[in-house]
PDB file of C-alpha atoms and ligand atoms in Angstrom:
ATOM      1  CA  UNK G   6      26.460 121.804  55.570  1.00 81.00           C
ATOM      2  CA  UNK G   7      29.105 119.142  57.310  1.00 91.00           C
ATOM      3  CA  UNK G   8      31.969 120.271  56.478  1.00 96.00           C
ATOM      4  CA  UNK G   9      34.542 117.124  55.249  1.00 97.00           C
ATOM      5  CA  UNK G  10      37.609 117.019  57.825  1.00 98.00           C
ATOM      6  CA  UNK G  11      40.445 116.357  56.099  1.00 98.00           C
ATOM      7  CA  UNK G  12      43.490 115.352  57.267  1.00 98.00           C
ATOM      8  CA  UNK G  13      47.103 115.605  56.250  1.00 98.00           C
ATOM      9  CA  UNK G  14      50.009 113.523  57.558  1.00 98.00           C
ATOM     10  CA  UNK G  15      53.653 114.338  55.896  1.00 98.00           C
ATOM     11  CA  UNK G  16      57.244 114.018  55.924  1.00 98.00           C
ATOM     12  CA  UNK G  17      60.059 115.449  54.224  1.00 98.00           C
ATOM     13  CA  UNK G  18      58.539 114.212  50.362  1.00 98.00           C
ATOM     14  CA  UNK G  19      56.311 117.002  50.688  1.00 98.00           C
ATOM     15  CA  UNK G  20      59.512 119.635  50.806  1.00 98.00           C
ATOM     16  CA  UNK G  21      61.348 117.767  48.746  1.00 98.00           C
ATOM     17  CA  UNK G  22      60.292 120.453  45.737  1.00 98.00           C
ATOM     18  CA  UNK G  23      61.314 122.747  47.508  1.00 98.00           C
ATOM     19  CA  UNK G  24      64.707 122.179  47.455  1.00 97.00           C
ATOM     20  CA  UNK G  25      64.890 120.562  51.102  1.00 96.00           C
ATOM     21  CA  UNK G  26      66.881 117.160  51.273  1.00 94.00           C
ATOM     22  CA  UNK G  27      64.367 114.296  52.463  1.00 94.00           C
ATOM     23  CA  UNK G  28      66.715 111.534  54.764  1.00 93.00           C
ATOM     24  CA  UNK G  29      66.755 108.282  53.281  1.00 92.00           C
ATOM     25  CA  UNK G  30      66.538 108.800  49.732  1.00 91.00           C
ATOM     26  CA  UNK G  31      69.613 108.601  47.616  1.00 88.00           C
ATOM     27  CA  UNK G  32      72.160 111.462  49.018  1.00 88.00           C
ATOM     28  CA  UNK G  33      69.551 111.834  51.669  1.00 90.00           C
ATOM     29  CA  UNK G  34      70.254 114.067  54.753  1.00 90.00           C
ATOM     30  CA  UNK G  35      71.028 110.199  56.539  1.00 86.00           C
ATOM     31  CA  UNK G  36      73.682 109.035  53.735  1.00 84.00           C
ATOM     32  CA  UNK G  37      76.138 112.762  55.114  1.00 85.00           C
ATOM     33  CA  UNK G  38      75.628 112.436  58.846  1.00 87.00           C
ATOM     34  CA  UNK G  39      75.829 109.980  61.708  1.00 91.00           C
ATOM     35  CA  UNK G  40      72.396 110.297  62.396  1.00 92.00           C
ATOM     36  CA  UNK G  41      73.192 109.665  66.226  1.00 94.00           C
ATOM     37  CA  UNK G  42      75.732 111.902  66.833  1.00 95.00           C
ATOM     38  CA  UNK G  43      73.499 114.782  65.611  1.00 95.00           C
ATOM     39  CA  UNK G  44      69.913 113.795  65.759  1.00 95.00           C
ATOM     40  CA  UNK G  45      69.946 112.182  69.321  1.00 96.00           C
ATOM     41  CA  UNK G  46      69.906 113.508  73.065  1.00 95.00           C
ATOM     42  CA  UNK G  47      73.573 111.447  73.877  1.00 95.00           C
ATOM     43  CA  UNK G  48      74.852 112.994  70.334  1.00 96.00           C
ATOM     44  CA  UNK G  49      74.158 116.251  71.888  1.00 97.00           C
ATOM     45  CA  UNK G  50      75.421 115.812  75.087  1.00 96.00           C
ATOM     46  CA  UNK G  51      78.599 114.392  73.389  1.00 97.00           C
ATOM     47  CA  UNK G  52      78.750 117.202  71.569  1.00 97.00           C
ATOM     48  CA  UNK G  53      77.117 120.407  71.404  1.00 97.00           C
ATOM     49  CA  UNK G  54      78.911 122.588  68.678  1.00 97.00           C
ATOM     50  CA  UNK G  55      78.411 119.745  66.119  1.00 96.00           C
ATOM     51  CA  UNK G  56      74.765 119.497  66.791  1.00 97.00           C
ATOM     52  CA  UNK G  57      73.910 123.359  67.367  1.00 97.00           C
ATOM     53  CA  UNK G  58      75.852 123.877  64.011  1.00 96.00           C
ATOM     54  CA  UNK G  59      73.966 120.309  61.990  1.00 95.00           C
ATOM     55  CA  UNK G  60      70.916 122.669  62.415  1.00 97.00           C
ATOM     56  CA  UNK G  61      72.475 126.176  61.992  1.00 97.00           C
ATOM     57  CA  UNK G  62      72.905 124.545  58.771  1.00 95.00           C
ATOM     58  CA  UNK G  63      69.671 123.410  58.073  1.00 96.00           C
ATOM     59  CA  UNK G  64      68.503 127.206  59.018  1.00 97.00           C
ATOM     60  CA  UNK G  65      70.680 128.640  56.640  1.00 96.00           C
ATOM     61  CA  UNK G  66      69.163 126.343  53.725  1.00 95.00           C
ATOM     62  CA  UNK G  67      65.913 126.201  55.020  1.00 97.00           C
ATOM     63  CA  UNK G  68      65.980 130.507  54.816  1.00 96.00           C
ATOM     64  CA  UNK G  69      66.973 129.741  50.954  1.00 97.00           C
ATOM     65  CA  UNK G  70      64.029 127.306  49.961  1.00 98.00           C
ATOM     66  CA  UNK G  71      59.930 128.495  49.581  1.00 98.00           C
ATOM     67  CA  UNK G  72      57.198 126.424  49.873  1.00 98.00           C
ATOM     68  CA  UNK G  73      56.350 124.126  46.548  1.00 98.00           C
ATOM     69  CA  UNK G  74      52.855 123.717  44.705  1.00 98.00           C
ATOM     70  CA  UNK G  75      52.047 121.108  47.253  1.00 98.00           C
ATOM     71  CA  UNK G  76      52.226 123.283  50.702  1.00 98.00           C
ATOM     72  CA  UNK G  77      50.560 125.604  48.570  1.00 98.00           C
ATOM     73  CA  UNK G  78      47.557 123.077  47.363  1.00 98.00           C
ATOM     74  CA  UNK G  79      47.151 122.523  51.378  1.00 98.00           C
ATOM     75  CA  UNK G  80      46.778 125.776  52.293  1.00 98.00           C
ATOM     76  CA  UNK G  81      44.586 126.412  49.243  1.00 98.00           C
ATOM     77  CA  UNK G  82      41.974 123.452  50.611  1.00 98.00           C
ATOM     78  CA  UNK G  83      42.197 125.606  54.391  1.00 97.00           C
ATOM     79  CA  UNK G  84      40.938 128.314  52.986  1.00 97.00           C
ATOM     80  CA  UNK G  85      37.671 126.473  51.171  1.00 97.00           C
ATOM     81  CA  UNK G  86      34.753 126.723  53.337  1.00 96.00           C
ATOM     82  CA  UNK G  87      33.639 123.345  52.200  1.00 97.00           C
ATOM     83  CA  UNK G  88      37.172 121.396  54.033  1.00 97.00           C
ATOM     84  CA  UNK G  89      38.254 121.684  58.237  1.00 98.00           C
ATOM     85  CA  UNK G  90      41.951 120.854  56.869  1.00 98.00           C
ATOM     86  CA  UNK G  91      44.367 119.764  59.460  1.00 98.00           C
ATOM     87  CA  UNK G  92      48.187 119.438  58.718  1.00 98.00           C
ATOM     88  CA  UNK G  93      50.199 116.694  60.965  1.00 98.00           C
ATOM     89  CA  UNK G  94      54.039 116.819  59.975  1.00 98.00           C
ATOM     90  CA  UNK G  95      56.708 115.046  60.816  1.00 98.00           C
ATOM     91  CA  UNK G  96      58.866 117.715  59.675  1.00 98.00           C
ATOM     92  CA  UNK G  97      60.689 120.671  61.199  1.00 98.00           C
ATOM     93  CA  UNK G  98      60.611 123.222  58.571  1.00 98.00           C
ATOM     94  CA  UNK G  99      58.210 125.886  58.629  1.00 98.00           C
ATOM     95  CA  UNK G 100      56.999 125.365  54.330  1.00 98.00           C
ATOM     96  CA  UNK G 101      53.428 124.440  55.736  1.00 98.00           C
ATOM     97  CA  UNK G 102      53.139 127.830  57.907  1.00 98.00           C
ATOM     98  CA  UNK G 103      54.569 129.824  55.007  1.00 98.00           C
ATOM     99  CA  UNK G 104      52.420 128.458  52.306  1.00 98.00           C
ATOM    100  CA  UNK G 105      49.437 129.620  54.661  1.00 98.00           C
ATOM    101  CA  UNK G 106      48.651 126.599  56.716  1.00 98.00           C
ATOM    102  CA  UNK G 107      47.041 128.236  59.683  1.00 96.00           C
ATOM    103  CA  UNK G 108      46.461 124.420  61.862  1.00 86.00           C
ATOM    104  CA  UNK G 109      49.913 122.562  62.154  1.00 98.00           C
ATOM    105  CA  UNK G 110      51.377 119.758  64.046  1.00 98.00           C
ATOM    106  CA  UNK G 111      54.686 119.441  64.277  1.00 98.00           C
ATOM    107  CA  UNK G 112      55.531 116.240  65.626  1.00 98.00           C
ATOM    108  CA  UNK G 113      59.228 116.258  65.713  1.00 98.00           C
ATOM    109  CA  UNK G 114      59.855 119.757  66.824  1.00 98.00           C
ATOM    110  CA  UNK G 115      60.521 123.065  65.008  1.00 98.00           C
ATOM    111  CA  UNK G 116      63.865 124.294  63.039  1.00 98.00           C
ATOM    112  CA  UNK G 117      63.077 127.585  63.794  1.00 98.00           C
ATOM    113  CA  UNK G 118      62.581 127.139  67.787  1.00 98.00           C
ATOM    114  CA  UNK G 119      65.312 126.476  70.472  1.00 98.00           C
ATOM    115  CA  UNK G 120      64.387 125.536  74.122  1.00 98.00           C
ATOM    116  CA  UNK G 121      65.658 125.432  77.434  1.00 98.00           C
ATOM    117  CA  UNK G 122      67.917 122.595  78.405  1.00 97.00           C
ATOM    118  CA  UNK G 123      66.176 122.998  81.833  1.00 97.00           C
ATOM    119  CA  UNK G 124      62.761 122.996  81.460  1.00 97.00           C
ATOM    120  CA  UNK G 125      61.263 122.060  78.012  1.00 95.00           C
ATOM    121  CA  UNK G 126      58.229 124.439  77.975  1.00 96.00           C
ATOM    122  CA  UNK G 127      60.604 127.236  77.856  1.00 98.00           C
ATOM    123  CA  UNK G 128      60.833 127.542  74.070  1.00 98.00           C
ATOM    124  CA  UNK G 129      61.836 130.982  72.351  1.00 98.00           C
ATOM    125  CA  UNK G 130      61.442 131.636  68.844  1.00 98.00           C
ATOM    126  CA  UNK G 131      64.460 132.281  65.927  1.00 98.00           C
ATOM    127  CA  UNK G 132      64.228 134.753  63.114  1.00 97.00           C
ATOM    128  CA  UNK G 133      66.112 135.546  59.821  1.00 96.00           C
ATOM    129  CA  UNK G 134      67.786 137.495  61.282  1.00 96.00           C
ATOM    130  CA  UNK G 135      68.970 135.483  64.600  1.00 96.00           C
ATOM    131  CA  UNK G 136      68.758 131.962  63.877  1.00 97.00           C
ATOM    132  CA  UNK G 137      72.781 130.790  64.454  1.00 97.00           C
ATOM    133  CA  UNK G 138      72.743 129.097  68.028  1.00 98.00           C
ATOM    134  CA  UNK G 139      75.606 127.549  69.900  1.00 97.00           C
ATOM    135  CA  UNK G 140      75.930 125.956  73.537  1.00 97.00           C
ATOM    136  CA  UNK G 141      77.079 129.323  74.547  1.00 97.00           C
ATOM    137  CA  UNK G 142      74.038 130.779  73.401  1.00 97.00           C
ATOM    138  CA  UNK G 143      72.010 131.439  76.981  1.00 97.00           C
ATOM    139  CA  UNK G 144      67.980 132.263  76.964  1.00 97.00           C
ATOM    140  CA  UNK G 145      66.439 135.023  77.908  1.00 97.00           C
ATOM    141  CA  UNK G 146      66.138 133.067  81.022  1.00 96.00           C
ATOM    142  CA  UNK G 147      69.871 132.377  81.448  1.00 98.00           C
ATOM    143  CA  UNK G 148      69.252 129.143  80.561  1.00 98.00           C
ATOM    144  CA  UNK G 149      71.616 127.088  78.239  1.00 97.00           C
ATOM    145  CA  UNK G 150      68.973 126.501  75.002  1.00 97.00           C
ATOM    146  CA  UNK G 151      69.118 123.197  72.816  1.00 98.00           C
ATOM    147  CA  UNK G 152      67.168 122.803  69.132  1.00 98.00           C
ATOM    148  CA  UNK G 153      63.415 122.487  69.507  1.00 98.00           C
ATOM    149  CA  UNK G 154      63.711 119.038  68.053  1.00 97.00           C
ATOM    150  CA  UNK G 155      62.072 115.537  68.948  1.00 97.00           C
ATOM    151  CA  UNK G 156      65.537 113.772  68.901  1.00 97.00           C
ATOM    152  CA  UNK G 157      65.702 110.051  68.325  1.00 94.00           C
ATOM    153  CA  UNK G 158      64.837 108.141  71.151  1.00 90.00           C
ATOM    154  CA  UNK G 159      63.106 110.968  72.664  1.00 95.00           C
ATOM    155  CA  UNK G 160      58.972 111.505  73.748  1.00 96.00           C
ATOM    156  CA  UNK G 161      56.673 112.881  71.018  1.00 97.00           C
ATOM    157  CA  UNK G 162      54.733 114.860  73.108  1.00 96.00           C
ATOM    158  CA  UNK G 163      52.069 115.501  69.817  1.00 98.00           C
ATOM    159  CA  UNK G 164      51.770 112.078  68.946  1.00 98.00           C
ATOM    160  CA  UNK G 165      48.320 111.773  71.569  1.00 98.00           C
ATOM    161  CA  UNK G 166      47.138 115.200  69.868  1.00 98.00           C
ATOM    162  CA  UNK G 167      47.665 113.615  66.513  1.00 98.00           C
ATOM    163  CA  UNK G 168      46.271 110.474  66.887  1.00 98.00           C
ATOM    164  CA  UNK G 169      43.190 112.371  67.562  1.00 98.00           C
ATOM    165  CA  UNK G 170      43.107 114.112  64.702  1.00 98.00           C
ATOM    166  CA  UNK G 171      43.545 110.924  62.530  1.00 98.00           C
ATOM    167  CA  UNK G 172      40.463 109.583  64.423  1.00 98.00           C
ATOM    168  CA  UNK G 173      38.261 112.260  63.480  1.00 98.00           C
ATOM    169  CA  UNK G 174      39.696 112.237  59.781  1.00 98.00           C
ATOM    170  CA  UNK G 175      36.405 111.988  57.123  1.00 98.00           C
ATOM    171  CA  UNK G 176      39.726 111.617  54.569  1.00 98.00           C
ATOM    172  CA  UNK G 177      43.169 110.930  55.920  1.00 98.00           C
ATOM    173  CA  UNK G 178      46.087 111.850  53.293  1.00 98.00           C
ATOM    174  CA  UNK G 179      49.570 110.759  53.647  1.00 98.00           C
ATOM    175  CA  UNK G 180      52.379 112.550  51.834  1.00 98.00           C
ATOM    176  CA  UNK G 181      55.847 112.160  51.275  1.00 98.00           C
ATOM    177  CA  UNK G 182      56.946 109.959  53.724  1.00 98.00           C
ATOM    178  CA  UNK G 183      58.787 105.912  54.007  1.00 98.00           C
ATOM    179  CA  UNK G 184      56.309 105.173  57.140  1.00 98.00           C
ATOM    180  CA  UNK G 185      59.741 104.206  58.527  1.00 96.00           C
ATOM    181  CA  UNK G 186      59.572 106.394  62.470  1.00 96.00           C
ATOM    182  CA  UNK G 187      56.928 105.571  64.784  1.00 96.00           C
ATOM    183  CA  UNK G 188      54.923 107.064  66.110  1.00 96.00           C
ATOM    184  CA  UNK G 189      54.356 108.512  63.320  1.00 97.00           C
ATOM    185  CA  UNK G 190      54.143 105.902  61.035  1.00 97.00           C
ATOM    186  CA  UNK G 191      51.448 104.449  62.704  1.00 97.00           C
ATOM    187  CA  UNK G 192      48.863 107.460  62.162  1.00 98.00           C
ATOM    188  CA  UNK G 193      47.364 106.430  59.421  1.00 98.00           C
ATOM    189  CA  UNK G 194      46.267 103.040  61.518  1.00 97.00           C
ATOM    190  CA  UNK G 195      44.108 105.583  64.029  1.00 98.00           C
ATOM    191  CA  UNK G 196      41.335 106.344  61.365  1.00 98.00           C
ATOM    192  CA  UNK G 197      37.915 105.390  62.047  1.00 98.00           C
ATOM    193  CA  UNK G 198      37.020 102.041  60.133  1.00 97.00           C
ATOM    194  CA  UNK G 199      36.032 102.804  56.450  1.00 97.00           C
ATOM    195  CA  UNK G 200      37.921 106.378  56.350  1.00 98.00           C
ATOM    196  CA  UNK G 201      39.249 106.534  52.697  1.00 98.00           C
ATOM    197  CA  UNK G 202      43.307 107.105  53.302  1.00 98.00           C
ATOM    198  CA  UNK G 203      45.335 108.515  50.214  1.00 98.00           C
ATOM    199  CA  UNK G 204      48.734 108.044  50.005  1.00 98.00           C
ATOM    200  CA  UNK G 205      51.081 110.169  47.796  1.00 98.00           C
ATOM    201  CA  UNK G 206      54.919 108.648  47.258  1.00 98.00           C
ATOM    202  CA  UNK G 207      56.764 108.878  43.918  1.00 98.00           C
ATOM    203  CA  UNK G 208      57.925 105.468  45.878  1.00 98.00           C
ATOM    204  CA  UNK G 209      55.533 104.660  48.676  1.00 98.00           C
ATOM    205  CA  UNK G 210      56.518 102.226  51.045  1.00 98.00           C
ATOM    206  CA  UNK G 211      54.201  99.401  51.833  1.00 97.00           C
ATOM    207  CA  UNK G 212      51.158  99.983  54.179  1.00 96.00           C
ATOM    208  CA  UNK G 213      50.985  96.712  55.219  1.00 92.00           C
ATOM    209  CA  UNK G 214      47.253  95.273  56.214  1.00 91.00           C
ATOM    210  CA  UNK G 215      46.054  98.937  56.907  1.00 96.00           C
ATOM    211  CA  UNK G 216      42.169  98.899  54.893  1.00 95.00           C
ATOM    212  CA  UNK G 217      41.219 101.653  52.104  1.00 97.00           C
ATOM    213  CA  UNK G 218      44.354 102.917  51.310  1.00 98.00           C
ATOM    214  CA  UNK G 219      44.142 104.488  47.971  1.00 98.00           C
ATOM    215  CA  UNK G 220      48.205 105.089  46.523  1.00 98.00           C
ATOM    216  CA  UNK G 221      48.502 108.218  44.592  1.00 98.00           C
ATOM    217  CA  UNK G 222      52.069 107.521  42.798  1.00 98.00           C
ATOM    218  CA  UNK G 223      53.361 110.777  42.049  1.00 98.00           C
ATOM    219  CA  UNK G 224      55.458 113.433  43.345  1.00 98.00           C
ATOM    220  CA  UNK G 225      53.299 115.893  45.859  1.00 98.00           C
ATOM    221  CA  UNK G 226      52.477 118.487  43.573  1.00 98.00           C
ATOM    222  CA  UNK G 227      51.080 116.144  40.952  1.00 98.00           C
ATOM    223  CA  UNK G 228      49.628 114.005  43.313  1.00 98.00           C
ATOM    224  CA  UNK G 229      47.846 116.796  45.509  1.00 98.00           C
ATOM    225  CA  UNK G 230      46.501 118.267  42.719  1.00 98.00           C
ATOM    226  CA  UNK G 231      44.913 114.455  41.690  1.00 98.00           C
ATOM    227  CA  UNK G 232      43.963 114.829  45.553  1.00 98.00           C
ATOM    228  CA  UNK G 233      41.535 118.152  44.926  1.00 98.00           C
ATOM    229  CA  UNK G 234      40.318 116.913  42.531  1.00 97.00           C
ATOM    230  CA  UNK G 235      39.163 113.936  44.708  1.00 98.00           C
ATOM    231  CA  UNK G 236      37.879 115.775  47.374  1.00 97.00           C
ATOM    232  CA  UNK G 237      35.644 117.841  44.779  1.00 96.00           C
ATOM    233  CA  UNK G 238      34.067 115.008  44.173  1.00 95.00           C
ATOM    234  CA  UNK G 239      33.632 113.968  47.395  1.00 92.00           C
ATOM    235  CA  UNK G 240      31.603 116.737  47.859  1.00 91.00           C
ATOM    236  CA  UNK G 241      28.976 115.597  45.453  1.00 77.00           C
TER     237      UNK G 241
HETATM  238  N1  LIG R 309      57.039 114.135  46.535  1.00 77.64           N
HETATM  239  C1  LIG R 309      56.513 113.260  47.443  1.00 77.64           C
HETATM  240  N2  LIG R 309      57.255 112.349  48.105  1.00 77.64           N
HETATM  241  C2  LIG R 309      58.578 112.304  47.817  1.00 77.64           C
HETATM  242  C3  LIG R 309      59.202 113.166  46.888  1.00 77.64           C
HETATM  243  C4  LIG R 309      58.370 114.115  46.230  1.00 77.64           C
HETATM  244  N3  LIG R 309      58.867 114.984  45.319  1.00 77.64           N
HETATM  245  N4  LIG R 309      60.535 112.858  46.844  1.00 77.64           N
HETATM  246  C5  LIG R 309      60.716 111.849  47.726  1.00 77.64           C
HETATM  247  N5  LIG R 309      59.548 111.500  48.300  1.00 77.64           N
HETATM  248  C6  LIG R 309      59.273 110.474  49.300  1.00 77.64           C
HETATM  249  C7  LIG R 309      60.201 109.274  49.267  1.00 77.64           C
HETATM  250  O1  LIG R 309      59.734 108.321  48.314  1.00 77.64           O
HETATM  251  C8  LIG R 309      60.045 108.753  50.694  1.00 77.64           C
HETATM  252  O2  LIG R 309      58.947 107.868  50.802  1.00 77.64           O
HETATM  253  O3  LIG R 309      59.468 111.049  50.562  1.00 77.64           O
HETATM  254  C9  LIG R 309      59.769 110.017  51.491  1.00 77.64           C
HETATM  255  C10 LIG R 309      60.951 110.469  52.307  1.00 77.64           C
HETATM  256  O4  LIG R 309      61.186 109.501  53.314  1.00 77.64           O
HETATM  257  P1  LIG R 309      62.229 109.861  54.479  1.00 77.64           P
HETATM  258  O5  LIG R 309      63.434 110.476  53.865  1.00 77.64           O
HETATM  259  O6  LIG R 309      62.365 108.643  55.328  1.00 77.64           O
HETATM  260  O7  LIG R 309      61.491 111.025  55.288  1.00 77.64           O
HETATM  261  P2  LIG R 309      60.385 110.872  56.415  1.00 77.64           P
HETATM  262  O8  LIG R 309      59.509 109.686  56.160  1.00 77.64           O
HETATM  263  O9  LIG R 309      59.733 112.182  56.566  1.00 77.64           O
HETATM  264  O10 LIG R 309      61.294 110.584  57.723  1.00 77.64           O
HETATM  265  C11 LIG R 309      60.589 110.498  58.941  1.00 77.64           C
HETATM  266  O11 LIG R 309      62.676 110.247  60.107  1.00 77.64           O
HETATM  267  O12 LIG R 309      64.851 110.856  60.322  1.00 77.64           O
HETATM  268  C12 LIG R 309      63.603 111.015  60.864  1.00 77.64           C
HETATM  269  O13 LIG R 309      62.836 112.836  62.108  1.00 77.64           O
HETATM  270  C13 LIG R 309      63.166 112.448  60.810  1.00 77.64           C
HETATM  271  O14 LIG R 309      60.936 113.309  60.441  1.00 77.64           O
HETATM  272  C14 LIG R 309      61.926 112.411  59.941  1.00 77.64           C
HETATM  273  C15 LIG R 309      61.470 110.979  60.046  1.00 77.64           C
END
């Protein structure tokens, strides 16, 4: 039998159970920091330390938070023979992986990668136990290493491998996000014509003229477990 290809597009809403600040909700991660002076390629160059420690900081939360009932639904639907689940995000924590999602995209980088300043492939991995980085910090290479982050104003090399993936969606499901960054905010506009879209936001944003979006208006866990029991019945 065909299986149904679902897939997931989601931002920081879908963490936001878990304890993990999204950015432009009230006391979001935005309203603390100059976005630009940590989240952007001239912030960095400007200044290192401040940027290396911005995300030593998010490490050290992110190694205190666990994955909520919605990462957990996701993974859950993987692991049904019945669903080929694929899991965009547009975040850079690692919830998805550690709930069990075997297939993700991160599309702005990874908290718990740092790369070469020289040559961008060259990414090495952090752990628990070594995850504070600072521009002294050299690579095994020698290299000086930078977060593995899409900063603003930067390529998204995934976007083209996303896109994709929304194209082949039977069901395209949006959590968790304001639809406020492109690319990424244009995903759900890549489905083939007629592909049912759900959209789960406590406080979605508007969609504009994009066709057969269903809004789910609940928090993630509430709303993906509305979502299974959708898909069920898509099954027949
Ligand atoms: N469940 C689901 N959604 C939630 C929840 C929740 N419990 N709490 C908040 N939300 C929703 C908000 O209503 C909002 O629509 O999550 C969304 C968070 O929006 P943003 O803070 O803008 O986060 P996101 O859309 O992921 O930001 C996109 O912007 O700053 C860049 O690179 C950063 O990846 C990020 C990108």
């Amino acid at each position: 039998m065909k299986k149904l290809k679902v897939v997931f597009s989601t931002g920081a809403g879908v963490s936001a159970e878990s304890g993990v600040k999204t950015f432009r909700d009230a006391d979001g991660l935005w309203e603390n920091y100059p976005v630009m002076q940590v989240a952007s390629a001239e912030g960095f160059a400007a200044d290192p330390a401040l940027v290396h420690e911005f995300y030593n900081a998010r490490r050290r939360q992110l190694l205190e938070v666990v994955p909520n009932e919605a990462h957990r639904l996701i993974a859950e639907l993987e692991e049904d023979s019945r669903f080929d689940v694929k899991v965009i995000t547009q975040n850079i924590d690692d919830l998805h992986e550690r709930a069990g999602s075997k297939d993700v995209l991160h599309l702005h980088g990874e908290l718990m990668k740092i790369r070469s300043v020289k040559d961008e492939d060259y990414v090495e991995e952090l752990s628990a136990d070594d995850f504070e980085t600072t521009p002294e910090r050299r690579g095994r290479n020698g290299h000086p290493m930078r977060p593995h982050i899409v900063f603003f104003n930067e390529a998204v090399p995934n976007i083209t491998p996303a896109m994709q993936l929304a194209a082949e969606a039977d069901v395209f499901v949006v959590i968790g996000t304001s639809l406020a960054v492109y690319p990424a905010a244009g995903l759900m506009s890549c489905v083939a014509k007629g592909t049912p879209i759900y959209y789960i936001d406590p406080n979605p944003a508007s969609t504009g003229g994009v066709a057969n979006v269903t809004v789910i208006r609940e928090k993630a866990s509430v709303g993906m477990k509305k979502l299974v029991d959708i898909l069920h019945s898509k099954l027949g």
